mmCIF file of C-alpha atoms in Angstrom:
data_model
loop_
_atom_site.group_PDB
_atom_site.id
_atom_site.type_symbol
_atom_site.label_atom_id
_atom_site.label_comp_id
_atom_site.label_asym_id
_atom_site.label_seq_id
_atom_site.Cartn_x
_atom_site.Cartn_y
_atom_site.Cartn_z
ATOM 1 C CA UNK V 1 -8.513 23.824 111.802
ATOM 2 C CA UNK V 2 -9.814 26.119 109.070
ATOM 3 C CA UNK V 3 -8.995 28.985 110.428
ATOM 4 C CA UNK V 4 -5.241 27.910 110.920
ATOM 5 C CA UNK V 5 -5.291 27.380 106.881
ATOM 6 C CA UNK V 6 -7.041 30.954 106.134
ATOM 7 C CA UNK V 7 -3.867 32.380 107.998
ATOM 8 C CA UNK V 8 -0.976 30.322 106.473
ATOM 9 C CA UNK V 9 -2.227 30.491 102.742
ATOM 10 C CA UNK V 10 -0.920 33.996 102.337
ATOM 11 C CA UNK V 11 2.234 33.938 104.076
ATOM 12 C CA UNK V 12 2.742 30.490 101.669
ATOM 13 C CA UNK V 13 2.329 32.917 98.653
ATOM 14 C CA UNK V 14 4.959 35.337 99.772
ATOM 15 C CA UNK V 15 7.445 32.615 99.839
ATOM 16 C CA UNK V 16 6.662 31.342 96.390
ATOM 17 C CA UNK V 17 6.727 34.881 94.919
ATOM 18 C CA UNK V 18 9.765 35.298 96.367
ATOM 19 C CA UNK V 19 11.021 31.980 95.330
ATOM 20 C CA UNK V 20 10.206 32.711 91.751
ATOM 21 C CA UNK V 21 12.115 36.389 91.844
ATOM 22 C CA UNK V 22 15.247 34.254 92.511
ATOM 23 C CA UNK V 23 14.871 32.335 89.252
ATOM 24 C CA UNK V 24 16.835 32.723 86.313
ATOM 25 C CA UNK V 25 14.095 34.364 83.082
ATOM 26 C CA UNK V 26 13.062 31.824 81.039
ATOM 27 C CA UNK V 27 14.336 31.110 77.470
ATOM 28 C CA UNK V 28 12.286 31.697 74.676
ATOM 29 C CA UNK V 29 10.148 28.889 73.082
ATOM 30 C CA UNK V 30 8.541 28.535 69.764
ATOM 31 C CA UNK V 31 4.633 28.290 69.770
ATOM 32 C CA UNK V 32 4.185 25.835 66.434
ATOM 33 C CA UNK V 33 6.863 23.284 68.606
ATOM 34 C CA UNK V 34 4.761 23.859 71.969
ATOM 35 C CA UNK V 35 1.493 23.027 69.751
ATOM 36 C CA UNK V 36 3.132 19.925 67.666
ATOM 37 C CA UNK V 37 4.060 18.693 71.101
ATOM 38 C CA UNK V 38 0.697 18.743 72.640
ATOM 39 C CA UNK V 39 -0.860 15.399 72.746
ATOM 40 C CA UNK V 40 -3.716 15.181 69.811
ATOM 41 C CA UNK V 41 -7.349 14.307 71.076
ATOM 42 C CA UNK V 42 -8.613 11.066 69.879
ATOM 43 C CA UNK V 43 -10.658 10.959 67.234
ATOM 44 C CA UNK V 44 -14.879 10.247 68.278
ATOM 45 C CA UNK V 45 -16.433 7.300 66.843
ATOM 46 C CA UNK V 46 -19.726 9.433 66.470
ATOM 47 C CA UNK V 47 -17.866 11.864 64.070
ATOM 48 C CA UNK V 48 -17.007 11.356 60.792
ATOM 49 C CA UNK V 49 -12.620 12.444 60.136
ATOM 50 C CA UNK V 50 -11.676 13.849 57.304
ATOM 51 C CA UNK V 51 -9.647 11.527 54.687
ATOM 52 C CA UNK V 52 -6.461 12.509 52.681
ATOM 53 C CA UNK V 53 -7.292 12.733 49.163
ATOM 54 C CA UNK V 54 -4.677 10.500 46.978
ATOM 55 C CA UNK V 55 -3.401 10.654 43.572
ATOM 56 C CA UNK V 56 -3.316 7.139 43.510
ATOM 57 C CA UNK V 57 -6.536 5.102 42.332
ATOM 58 C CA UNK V 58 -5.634 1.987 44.371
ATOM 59 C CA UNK V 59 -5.402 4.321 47.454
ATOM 60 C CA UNK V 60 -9.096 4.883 46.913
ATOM 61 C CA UNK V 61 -11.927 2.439 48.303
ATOM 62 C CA UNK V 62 -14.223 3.655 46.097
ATOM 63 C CA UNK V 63 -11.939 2.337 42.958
ATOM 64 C CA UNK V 64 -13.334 -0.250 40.561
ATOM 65 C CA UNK V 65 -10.841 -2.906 39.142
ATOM 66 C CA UNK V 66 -11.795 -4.889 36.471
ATOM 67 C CA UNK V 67 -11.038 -8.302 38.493
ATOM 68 C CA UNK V 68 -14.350 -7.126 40.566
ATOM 69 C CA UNK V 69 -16.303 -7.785 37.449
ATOM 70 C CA UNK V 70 -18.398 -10.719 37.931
ATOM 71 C CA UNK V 71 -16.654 -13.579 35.772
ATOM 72 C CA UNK V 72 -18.480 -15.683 33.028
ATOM 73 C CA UNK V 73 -17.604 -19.876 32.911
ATOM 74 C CA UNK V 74 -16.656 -20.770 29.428
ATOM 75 C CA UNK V 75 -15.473 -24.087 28.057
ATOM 76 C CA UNK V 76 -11.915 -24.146 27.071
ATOM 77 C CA UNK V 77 -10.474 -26.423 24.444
ATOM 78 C CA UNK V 78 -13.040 -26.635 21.659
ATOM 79 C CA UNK V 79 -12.403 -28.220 18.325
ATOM 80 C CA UNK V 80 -11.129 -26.503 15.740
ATOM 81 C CA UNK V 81 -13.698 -24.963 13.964
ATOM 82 C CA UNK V 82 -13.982 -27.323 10.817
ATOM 83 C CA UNK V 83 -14.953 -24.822 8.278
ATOM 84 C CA UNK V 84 -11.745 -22.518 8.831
ATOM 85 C CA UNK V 85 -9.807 -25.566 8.874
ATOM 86 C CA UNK V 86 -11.212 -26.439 5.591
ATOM 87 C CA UNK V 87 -10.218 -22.926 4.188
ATOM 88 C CA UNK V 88 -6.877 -23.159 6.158
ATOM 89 C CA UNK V 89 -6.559 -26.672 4.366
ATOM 90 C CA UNK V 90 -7.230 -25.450 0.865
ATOM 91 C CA UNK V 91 -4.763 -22.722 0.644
ATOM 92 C CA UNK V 92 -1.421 -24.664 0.566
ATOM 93 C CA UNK V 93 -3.365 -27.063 -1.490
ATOM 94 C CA UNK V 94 -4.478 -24.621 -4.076
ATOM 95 C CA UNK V 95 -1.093 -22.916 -4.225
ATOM 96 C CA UNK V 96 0.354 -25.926 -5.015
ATOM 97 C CA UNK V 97 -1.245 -26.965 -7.738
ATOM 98 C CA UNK V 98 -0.869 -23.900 -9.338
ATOM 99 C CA UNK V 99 3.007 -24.441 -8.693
ATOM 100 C CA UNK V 100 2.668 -27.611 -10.571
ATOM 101 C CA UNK V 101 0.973 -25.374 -13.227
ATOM 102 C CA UNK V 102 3.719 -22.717 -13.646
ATOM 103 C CA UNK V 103 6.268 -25.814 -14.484
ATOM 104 C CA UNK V 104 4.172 -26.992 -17.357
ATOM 105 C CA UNK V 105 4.127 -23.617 -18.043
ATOM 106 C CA UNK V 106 7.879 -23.311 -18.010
ATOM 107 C CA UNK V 107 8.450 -26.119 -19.900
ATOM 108 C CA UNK V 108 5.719 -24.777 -22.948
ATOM 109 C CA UNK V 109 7.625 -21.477 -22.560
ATOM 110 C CA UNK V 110 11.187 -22.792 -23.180
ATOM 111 C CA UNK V 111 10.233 -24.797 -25.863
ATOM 112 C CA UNK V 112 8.686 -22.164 -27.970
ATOM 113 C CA UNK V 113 11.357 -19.788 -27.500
ATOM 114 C CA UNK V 114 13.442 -22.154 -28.730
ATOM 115 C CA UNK V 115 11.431 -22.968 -31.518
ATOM 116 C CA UNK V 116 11.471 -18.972 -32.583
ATOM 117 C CA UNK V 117 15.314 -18.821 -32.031
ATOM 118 C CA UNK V 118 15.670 -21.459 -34.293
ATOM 119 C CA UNK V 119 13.383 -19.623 -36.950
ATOM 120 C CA UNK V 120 15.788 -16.761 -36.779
ATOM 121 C CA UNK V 121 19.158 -18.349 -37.708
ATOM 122 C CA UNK V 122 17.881 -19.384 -40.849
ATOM 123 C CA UNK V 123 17.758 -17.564 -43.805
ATOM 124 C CA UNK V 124 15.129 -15.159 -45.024
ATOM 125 C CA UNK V 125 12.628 -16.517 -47.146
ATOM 126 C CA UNK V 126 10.970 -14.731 -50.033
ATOM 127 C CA UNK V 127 7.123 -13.769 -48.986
ATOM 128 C CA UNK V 128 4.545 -15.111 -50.959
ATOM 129 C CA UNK V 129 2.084 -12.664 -53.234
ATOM 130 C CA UNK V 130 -0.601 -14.364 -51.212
ATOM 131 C CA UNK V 131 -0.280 -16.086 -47.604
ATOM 132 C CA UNK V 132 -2.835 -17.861 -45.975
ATOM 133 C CA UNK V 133 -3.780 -16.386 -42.794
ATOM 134 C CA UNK V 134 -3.982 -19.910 -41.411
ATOM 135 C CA UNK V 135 -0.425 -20.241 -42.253
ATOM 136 C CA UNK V 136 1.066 -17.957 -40.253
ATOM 137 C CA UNK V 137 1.251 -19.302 -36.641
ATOM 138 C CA UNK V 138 3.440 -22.070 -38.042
ATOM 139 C CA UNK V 139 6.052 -19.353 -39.493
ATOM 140 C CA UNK V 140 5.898 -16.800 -36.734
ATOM 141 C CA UNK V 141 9.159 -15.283 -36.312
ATOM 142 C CA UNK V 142 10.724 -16.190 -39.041
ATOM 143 C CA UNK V 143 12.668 -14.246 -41.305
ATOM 144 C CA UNK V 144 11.562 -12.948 -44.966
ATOM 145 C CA UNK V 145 12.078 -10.162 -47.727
ATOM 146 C CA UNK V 146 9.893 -8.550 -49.874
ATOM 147 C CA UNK V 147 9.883 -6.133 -52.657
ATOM 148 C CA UNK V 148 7.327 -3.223 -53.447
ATOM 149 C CA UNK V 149 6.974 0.636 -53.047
ATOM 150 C CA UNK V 150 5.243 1.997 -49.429
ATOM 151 C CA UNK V 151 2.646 3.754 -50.016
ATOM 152 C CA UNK V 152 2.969 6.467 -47.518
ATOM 153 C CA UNK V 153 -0.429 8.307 -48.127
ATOM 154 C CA UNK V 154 -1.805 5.314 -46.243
ATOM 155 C CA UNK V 155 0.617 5.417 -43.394
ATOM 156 C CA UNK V 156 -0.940 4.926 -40.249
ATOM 157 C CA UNK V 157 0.724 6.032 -36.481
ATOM 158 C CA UNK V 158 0.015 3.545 -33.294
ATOM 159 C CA UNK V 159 1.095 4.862 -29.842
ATOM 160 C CA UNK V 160 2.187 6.198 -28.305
ATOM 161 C CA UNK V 161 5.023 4.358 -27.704
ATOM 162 C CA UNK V 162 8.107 4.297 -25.489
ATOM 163 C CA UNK V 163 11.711 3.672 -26.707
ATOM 164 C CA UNK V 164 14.190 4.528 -24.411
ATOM 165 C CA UNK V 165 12.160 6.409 -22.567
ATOM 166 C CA UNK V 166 11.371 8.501 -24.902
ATOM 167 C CA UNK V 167 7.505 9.295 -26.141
ATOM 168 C CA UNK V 168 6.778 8.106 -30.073
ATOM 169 C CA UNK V 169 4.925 6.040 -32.344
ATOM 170 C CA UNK V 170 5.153 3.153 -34.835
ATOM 171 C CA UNK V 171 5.060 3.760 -38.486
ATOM 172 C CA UNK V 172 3.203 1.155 -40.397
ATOM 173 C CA UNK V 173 3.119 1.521 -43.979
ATOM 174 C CA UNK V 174 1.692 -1.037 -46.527
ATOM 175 C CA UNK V 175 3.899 -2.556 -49.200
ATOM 176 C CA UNK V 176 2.468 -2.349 -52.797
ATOM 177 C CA UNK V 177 3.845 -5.364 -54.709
ATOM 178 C CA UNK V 178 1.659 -5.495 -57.609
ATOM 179 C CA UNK V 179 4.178 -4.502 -59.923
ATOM 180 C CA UNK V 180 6.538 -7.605 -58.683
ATOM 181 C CA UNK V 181 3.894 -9.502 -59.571
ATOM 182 C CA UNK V 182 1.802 -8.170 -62.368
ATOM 183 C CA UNK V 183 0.035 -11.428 -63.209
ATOM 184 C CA UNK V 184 -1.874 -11.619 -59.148
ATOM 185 C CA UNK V 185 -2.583 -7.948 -60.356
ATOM 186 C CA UNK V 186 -4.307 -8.627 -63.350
ATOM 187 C CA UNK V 187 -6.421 -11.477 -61.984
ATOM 188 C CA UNK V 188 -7.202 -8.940 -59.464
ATOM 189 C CA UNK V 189 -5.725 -10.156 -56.322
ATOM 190 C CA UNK V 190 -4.631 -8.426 -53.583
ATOM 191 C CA UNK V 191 -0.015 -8.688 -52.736
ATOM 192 C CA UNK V 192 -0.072 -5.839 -50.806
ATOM 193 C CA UNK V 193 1.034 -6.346 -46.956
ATOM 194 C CA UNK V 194 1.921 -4.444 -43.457
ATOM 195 C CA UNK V 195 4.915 -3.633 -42.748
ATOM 196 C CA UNK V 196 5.399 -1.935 -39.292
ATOM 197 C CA UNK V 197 8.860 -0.002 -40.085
ATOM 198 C CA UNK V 198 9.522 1.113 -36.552
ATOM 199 C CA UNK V 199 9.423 3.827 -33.907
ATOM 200 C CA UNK V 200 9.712 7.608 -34.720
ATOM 201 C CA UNK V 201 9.809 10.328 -32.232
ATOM 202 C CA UNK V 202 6.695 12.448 -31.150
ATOM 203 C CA UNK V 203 8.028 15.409 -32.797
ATOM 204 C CA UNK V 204 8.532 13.349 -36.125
ATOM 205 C CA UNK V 205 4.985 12.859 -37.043
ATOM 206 C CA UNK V 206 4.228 14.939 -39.398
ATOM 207 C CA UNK V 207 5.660 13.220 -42.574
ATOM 208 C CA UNK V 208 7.141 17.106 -43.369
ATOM 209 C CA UNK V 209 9.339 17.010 -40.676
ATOM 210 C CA UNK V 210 10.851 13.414 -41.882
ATOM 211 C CA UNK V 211 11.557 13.868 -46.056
ATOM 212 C CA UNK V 212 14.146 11.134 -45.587
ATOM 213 C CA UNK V 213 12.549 8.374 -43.719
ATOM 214 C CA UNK V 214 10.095 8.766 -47.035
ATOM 215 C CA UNK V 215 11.660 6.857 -49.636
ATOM 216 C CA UNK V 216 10.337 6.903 -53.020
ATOM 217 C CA UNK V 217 10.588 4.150 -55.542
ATOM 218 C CA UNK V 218 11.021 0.109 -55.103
ATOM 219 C CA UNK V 219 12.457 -1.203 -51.882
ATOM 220 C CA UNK V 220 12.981 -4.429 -50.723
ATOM 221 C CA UNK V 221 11.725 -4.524 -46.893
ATOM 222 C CA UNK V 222 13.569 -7.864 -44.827
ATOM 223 C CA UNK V 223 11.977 -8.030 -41.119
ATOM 224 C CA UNK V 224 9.908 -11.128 -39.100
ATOM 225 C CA UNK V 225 7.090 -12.518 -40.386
ATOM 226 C CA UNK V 226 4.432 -12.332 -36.890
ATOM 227 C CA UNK V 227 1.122 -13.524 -35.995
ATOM 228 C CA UNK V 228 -1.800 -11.181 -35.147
ATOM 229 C CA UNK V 229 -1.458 -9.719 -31.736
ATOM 230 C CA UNK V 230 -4.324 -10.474 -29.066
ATOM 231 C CA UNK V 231 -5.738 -7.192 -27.107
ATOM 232 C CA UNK V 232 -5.974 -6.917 -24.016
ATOM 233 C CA UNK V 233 -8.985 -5.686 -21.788
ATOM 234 C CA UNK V 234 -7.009 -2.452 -20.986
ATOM 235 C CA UNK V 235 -6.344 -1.178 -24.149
ATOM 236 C CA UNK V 236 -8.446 1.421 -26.041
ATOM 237 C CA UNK V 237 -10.480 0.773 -29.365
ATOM 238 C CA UNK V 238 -8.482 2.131 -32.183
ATOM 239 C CA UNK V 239 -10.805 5.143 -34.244
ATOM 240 C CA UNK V 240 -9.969 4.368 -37.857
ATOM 241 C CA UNK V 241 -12.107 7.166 -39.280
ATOM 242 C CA UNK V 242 -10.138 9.850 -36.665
ATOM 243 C CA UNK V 243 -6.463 8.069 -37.757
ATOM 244 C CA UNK V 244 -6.437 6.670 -33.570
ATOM 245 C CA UNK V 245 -4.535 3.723 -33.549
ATOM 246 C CA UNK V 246 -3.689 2.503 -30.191
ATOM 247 C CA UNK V 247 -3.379 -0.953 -30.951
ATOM 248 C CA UNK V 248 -1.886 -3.313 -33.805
ATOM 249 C CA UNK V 249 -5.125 -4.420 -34.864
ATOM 250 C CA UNK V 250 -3.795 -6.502 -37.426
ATOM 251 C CA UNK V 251 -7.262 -7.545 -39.321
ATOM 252 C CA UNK V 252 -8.574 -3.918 -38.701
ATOM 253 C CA UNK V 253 -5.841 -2.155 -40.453
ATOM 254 C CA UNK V 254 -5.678 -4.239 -43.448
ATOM 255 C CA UNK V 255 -9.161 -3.462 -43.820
ATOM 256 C CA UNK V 256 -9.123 -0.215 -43.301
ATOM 257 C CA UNK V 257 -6.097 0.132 -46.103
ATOM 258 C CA UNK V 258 -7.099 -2.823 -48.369
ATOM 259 C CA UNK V 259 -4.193 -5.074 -47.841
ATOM 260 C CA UNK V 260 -4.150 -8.576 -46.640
ATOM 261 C CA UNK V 261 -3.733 -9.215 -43.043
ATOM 262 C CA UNK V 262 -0.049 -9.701 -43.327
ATOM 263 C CA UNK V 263 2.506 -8.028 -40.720
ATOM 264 C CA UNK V 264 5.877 -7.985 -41.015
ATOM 265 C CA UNK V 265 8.639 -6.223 -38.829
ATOM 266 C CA UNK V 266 11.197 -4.537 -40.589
ATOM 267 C CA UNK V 267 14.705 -5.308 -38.684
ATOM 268 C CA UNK V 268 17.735 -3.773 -38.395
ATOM 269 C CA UNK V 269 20.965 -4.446 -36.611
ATOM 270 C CA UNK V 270 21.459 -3.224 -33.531
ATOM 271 C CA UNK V 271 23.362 0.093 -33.676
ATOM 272 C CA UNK V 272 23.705 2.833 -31.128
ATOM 273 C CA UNK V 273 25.434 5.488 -33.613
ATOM 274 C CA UNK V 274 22.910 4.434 -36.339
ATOM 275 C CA UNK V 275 19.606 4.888 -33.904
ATOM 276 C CA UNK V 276 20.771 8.353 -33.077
ATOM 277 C CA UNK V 277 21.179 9.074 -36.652
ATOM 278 C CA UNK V 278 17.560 7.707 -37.292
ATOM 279 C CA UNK V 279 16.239 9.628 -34.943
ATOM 280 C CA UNK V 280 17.427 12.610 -35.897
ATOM 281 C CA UNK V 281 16.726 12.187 -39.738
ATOM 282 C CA UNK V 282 13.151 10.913 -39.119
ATOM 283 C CA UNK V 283 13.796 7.171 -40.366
ATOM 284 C CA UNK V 284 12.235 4.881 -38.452
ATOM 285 C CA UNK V 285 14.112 2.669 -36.075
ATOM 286 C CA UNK V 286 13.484 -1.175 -36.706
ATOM 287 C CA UNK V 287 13.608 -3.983 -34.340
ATOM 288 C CA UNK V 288 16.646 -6.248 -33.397
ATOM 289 C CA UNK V 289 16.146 -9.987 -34.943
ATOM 290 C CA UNK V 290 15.447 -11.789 -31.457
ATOM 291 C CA UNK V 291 13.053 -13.223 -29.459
ATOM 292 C CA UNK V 292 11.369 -10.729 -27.138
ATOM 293 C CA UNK V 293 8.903 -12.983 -24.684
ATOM 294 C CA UNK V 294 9.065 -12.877 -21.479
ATOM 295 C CA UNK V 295 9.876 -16.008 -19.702
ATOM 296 C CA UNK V 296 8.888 -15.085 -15.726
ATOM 297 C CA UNK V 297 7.921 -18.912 -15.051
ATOM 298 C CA UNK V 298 10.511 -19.578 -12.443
ATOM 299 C CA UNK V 299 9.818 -16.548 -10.150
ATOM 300 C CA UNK V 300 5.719 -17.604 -10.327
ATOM 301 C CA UNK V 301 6.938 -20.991 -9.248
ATOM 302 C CA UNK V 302 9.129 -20.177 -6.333
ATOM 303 C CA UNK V 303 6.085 -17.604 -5.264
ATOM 304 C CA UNK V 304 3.214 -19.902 -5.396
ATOM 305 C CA UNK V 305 5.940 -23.124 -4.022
ATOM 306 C CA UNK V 306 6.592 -20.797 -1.268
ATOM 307 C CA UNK V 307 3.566 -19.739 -0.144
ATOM 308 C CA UNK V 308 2.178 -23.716 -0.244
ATOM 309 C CA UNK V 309 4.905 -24.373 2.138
ATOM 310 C CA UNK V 310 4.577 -20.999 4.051
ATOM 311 C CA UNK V 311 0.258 -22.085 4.732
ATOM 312 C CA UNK V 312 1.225 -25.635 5.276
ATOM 313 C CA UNK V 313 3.677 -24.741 8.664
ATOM 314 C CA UNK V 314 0.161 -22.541 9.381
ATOM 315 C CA UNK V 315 -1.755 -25.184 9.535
ATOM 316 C CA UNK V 316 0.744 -27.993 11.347
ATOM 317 C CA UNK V 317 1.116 -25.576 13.609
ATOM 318 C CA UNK V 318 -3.012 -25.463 14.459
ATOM 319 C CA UNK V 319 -3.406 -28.911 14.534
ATOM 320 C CA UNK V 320 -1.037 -30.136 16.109
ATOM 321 C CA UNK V 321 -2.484 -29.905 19.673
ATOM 322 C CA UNK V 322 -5.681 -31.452 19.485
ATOM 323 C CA UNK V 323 -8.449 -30.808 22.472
ATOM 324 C CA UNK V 324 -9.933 -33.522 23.152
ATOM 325 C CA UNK V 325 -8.370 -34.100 26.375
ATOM 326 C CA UNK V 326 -9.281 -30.651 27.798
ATOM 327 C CA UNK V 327 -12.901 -30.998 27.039
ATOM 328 C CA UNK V 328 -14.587 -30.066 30.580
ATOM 329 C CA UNK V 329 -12.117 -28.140 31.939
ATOM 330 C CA UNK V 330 -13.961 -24.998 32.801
ATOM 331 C CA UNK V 331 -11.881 -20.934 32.984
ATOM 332 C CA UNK V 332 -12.813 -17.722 34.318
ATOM 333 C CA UNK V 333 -13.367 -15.007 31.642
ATOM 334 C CA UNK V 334 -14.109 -11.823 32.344
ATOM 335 C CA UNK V 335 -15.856 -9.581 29.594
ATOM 336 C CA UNK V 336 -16.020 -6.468 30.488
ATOM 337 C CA UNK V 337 -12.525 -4.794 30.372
#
């Protein structure tokens, strides 16, 4: 039996080689297709495979979210916290009452302005030789004349001072009357008074460069008759021994010049065409006869109004979900984001 299969295996491999000599050739076939189509081995338990890096952090294992935090129980719906509701409270209250404030205020306002404009329609009264200081408050702003010679040696300069826009100061000259009233002089008592005459220019300063806003002789000086101003903290102490004056130190001035502490504003009507010509010529400009407070009540009242209102929706809208009915209800918050 074997030896019948040593004998017929090469006549069998004559026929197949001559078999395959029949054949058409074979066409040509890519070797990256022949690889991608052989069948992948399966990959061993016992060895580790190779992962695909990613871009994405969610496509990682190893990523840490912050919901895998471990989570803390608090207690939702506390009270309100009674001291901010306290402060929350007083707010509206506090800008109310300070609304309330700003009407008196109003009211005060109005009625002394009125008061002044009335003061200014009448007519000018003759000053006095001597006014009491004490007197004054009850004729502030109104109208008077007075007679005398300006003694310019003792002028003194306060600024500077705006007008238009323009950089000055305000010339304030006392009024000598002792020769209106000789008999005061003799006795020895003191008629002379302030008058502040009105603004100059920077450049007009030096009394050379104004000969005509110097006049010589009597004059008779009509202005309004006001009470001693009040400084503020802002404002620099005037430096009487330097000539500094930075503020209409009313009391100061008249003792620095020997006059009594009497100031009148000279007035003048107002005049576009005659300011120019002031200016120019060195004369002091004077002040229009009218009231010049301000009167800013109304907008302080719809402010501090408003914001009452404003705080009180703030704190309606705080308490008006108590939570008391949420008092053991327990939430999940995490901390560490």
């Amino acid at each position: 039996m074997d030896k019948s299969r040593i004998l017929w295996r090469p006549i069998a491999q004559a026929v197949s080689q001559r078999q395959l000599s029949t054949l058409p050739p074979k066409a040509w076939v890519c070797t990256q297709c022949l690889r991608s189509l052989r069948p992948r081995p399966r990959p061993s338990p016992l060895r580790p495979q190779r992962r695909h890096q990613s871009s994405n952090p969610a496509d990682n294992p190893d990523f840490h979210s912050i919901v895998d935090n471990p989570p803390q129980l608090i207690r939702s719906g506390r009270k309100h916290n009674k001291l901010g509701l306290l402060i929350l409270t007083a707010i509206p209250v506090t800008a109310f009452v300070l609304g309330c404030w700003q009407v008196q205020r109003l009211g005060w306002k109005t009625d002394l302005i009125a008061r002044f404009e009335d003061r200014l329609v009448r007519d000018p009264l003759p000053l006095p030789p001597q006014v009491d200081p004490d007197a004054i408050k009850d004729f502030d702003y109104r109208r008077v004349y007075a007679r005398g010679r300006l003694r310019h040696d003792q002028e003194m300069l306060i600024g500077p001072r705006l007008h238009d826009g323009n950089d000055g100061y305000l010339v304030v000259t006392p009024l000598d009357r002792s020769e209106q009233y000789p008999a005061y002089a003799a006795k020895g008592i003191n008629t002379t008074v302030l008058v502040c005459r009105g603004w100059i220019t920077k450049d007009k300063a030096a009394q050379s460069t104004r000969p005509e806003g110097l006049p010589t002789g009597e004059v008779v000086v009509e202005g309004l008759l006001r009470e001693p101003w009040k400084k503020n903290t802002f404002t620099p102490d005037n430096q009487p021994g330097q000539e500094k004056w930075y503020f209409p130190d009313v009391h100061e001035m008249a003792g620095h010049v020997g006059s009594q502490a009497v100031w009148v504003e000279e007035t003048m009507k107002p005049d576009l065409l005659a300011s120019y010509d002031r200016e120019a010529k060195g004369i002091p400009i004077g002040r229009a006869p009218e009231v010049n407070l301000r009167n800013n009540h109304v907008q302080y009242i719809f402010t501090w109004f408003s914001l009452s209102l404003a705080t009180s929706i703030m704190l309606w809208m705080v308490v008006k979900k108590p939570a008391s009915n949420m008092r053991g209800s327990r939430v999940r918050q995490n901390t560490q984001w």
